[in-house]
Every structure is written in structure tokens, then in C-alpha cells.
XYZ file of C-alpha atoms in Angstrom:
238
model
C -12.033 -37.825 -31.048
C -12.292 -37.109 -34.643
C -15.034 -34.732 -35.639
C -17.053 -34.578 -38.490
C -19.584 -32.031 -39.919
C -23.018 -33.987 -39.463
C -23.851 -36.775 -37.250
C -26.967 -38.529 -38.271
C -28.938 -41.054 -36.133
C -31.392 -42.986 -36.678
C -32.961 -44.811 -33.577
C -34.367 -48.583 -34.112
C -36.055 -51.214 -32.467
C -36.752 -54.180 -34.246
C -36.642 -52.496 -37.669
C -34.166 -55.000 -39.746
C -36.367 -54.634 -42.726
C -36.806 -51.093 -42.927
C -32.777 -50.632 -42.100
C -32.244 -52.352 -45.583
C -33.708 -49.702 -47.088
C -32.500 -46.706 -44.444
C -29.264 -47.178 -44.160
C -28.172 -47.162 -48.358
C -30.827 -44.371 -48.974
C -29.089 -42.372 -45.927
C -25.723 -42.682 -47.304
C -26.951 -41.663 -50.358
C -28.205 -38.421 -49.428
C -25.594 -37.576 -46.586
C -22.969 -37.583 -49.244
C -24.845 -35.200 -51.246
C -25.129 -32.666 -48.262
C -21.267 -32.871 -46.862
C -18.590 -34.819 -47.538
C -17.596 -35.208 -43.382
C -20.420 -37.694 -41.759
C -21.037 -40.452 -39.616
C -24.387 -42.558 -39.799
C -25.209 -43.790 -35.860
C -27.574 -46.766 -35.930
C -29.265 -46.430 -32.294
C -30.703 -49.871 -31.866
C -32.469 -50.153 -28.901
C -32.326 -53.989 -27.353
C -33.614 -55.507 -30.698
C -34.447 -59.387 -31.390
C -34.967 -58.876 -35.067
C -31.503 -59.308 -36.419
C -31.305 -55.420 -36.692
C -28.061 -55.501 -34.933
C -26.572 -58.034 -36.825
C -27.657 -56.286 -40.168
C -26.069 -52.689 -38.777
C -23.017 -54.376 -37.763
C -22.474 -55.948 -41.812
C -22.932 -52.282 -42.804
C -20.177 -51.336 -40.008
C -17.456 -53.726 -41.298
C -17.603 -52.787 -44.908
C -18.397 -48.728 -44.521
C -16.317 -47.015 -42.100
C -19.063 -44.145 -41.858
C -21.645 -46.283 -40.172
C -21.583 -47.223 -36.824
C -23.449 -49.269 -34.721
C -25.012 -48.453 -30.960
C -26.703 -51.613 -29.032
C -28.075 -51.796 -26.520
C -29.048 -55.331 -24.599
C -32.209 -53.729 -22.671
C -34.603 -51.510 -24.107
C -33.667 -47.713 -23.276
C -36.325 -45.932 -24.535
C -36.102 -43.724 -27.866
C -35.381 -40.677 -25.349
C -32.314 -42.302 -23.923
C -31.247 -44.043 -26.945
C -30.802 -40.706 -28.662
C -29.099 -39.186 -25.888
C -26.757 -41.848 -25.760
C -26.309 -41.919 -29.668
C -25.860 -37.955 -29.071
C -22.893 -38.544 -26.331
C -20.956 -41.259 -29.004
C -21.175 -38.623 -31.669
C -18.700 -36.806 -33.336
C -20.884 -34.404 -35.202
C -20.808 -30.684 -35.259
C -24.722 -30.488 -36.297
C -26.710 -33.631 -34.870
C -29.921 -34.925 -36.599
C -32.264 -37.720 -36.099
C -34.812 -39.465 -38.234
C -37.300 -42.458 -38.367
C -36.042 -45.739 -39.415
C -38.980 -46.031 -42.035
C -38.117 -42.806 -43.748
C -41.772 -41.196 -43.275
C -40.290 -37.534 -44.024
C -39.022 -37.513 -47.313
C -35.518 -37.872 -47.269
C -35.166 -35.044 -50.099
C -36.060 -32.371 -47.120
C -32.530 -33.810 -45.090
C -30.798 -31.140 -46.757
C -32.761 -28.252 -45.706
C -32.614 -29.692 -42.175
C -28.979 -29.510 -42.067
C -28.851 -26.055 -43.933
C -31.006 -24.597 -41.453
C -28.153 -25.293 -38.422
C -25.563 -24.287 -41.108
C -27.611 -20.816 -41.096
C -27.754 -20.385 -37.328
C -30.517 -22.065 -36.213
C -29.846 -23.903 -33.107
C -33.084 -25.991 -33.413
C -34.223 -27.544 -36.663
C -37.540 -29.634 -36.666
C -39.979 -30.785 -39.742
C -43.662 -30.223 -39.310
C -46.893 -32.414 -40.765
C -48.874 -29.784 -39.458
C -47.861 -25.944 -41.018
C -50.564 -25.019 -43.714
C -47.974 -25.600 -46.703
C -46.862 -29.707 -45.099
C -48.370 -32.520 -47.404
C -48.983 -35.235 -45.490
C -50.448 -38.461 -45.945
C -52.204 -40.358 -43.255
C -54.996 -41.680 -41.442
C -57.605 -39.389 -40.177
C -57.253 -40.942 -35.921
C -53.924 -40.410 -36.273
C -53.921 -36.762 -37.769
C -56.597 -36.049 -34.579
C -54.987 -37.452 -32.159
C -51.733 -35.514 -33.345
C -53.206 -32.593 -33.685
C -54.650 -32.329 -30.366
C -51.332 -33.168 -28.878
C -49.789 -30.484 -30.600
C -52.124 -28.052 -29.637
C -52.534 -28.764 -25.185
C -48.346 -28.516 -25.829
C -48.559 -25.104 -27.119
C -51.543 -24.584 -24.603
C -50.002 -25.619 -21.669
C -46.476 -25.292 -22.284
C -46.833 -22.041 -24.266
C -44.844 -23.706 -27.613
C -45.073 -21.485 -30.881
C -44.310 -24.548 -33.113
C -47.096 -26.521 -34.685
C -45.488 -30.152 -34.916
C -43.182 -31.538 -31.707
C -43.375 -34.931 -32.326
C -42.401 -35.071 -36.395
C -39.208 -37.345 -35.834
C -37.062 -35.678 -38.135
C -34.857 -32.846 -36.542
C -31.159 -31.158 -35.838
C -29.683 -29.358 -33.045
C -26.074 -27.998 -32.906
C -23.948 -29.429 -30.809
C -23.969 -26.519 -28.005
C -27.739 -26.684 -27.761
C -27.848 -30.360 -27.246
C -24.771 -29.680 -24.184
C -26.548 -27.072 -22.830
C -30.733 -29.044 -22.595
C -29.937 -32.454 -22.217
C -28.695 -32.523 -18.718
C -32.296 -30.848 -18.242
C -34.262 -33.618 -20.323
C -35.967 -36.266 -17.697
C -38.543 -37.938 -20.331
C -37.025 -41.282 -21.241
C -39.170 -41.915 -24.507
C -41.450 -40.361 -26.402
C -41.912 -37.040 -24.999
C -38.229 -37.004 -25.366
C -38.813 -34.320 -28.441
C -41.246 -32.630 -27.554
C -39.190 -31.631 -23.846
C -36.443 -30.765 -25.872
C -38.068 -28.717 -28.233
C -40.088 -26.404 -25.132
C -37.344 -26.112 -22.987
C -35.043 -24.906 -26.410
C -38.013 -22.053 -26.770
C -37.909 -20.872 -23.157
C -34.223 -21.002 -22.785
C -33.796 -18.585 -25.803
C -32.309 -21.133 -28.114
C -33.357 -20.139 -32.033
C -36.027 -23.364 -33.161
C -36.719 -23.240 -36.935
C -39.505 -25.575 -38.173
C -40.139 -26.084 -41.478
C -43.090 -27.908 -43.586
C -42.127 -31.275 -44.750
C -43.776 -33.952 -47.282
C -44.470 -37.016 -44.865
C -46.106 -40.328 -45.701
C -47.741 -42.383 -42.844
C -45.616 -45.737 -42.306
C -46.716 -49.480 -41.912
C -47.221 -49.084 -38.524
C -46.345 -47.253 -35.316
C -44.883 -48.374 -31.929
C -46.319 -45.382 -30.068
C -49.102 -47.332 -27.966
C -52.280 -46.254 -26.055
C -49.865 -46.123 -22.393
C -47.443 -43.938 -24.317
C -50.002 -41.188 -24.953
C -51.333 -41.481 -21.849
C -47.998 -41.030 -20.130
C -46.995 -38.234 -22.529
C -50.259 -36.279 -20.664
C -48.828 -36.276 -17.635
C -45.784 -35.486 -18.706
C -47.154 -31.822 -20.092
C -48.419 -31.352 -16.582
C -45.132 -32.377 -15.374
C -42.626 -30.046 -17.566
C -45.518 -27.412 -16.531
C -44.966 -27.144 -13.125
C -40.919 -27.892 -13.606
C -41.347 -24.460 -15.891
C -43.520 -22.616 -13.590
C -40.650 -23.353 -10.891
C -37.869 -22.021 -13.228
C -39.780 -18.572 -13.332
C -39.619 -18.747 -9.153
């Protein structure tokens, strides 16, 4: 296997019209930042045409690469699959609709370069500008804080989906990482913090998208899943 500096990823489901504005504007700035890259497209059992638009990109830009899957994984295992395909040295992620300015993908990829084994973007550190509804800012800020409750975190922000590990953190957590969706970051991001790993968070500029596909069943599962990584925690200490 060939490797390359940066593998970035971007995980989709049902997003063919936001792709046609992802995937150019990720080239773009990838090829400012190094000149060794691959773009993975995760897309995650789609019915949109997503796939078909990735796979156009694939056969006319050697650099992008598509991942399908026929059944829904989850955005947990569909990163952790996308993570196992890669070839990158320094492995980021980011939403399909670009909600973290893209002008910040450099410093997420400098701060690995620097020794950071953890890079994540925060909404939610005093200097972030952020723009978005006022039940969504809640209900993420009260997430935020029962995980550093709870699960003792020092970071403000799990959740922001724009982050970067290097390649020996990810080999070293992910055989620990159960959650199969969206607690998927916020497991990673604990367990990187009480196994010693170096996390780096940074404020970001972030604009709220056209919608979300987080739904009531996901936040109530992501509850239980604190209480879960909890007591898997407390029984690392025994």
C-alpha cells in the first residue's frame, strides 16, 4: 500500500447535493496543505445518487476514492471502515455540508504535524463564532457538559465533526470503540484523554447547516451510552 501524508474523509448519507460542492472545495484546500492526499468519500448505503456522483469524481481524479456501502453502517462504523482503507499518515474527517469553515482544515492538520495525537474543532471555546439556532446550541451544550461530568473530559466540544488523529492513535483506540454512530466521537475523544494520548482542540468558525440527521432516538441513545463508557472506565481503573 502506497502511503500518503493526509487522508481525508468525509462520511455521507444521502448528501449528492452537498457532495457537489464538498468534494471540489476539498480538493481545493487539500492541495494547499500537502501535496500527498487521498479524499475517502464514506457513503453510507445511500439512495440519492451520492454514489454514483463520488464514483464520476473517482474515474477522472485519481485522489478521490469512493467507499459504499449497500446497508447503512452507522457514521461510527463508516469512519472506521474509511479509517482501515486509508493510506494516510494523519487521518481527518469532516461534514459533508462543510459547517466548519474549510479555511480552519489547515490548522487541523498542522496541529498532528506538531505532535498532537488528537485534533478536534470546538463551537463551544469562548473565542468559536458560531452560528445557529438557540435548541440546538442548548441541547449541545448540555451534552457537552454531563460528558465532561460524567466522563471527566477537559474538552468543551466532542461532537464538532471536524477532527484528526495520527495514525498510531487511531491503531491503538479503535479496537476499544463499541459506539456504532454518533457517540462514535465523542468515545474516541474520552478514551484518547484517559489513555494519555495528547487531544488539542481548537476554536473554529461554524455555520449551522440545512438540516441535521441526528434524531430525537439518537440523543437518547447517546445518554446511555455516557453511562455505559462510565462504568467500562470505572472497570479499567479495577
Amino acid at each position: 500500500m502506497t502511503e500518503c501524508e493526509v487522508t481525508a474523509v468525509i462520511p455521507v448519507y444521502n448528501d449528492r447535493s452537498a457532495l457537489e460542492r464538498a468534494i471540489p472545495e476539498s480538493l481545493r484546500r487539500l492541495e494547499e496543505i500537502t501535496g500527498s492526499f487521498e479524499l475517502l468519500v464514506a457513503e453510507d448505503g445511500s439512495d440519492d445518487g451520492s454514489a454514483e456522483l463520488v464514483a464520476e469524481w473517482e474515474g477522472r481524479d485519481p485522489r478521490v476514492h469512493l467507499l459504499h456501502s449497500d446497508e447503512r453502517l452507522g457514521r461510527g462504523r463508516a469512519l472506521t471502515r474509511a479509517f482501515h482503507a486509508s493510506k494516510g499518515r494523519i487521518f481527518c474527517y469532516y461534514d459533508v455540508d462543510l459547517a466548519t469553515d474549510m479555511a480552519h482544515l489547515g490548522e487541523l492538520i498542522d496541529a498532528i504535524r506538531s505532535g498532537c495525537a488528537v485534533a478536534t474543532g470546538s463551537r463551544l471555546m469562548p473565542e468559536s463564532r458560531v452560528d445557529r439556532d438557540s435548541r440546538r446550541e442548548i441541547a449541545s451544550r448540555g451534552y457537552n457538559a454531563l460528558v465532561r461530568m460524567i466522563l471527566g473530559s477537559r474538552l468543551y466540544d466532542h461532537q464538532c465533526g471536524f477532527k484528526a488523529f495520527s495514525r498510531a492513535c487511531l491503531e491503538a483506540l479503535l479496537p476499544s470503540v463499541q459506539s456504532p454512530h454518533w457517540f462514535w466521537d465523542t468515545e474516541l475523544l474520552v478514551l484518547a484523554q484517559h489513555r494519555g494520548f495528547r487531544v488539542c482542540e481548537f476554536p473554529v468558525r461554524w455555520h449551522q447547516g440545512e438540516g441535521t440527521t441526528v434524531t430525537l432516538s439518537d440523543v437518547t441513545g447517546m445518554g446511555s451510552e455516557i453511562l455505559r463508557l462510565r462504568w467500562r472506565l470505572h472497570a479499567e481503573k479495577d
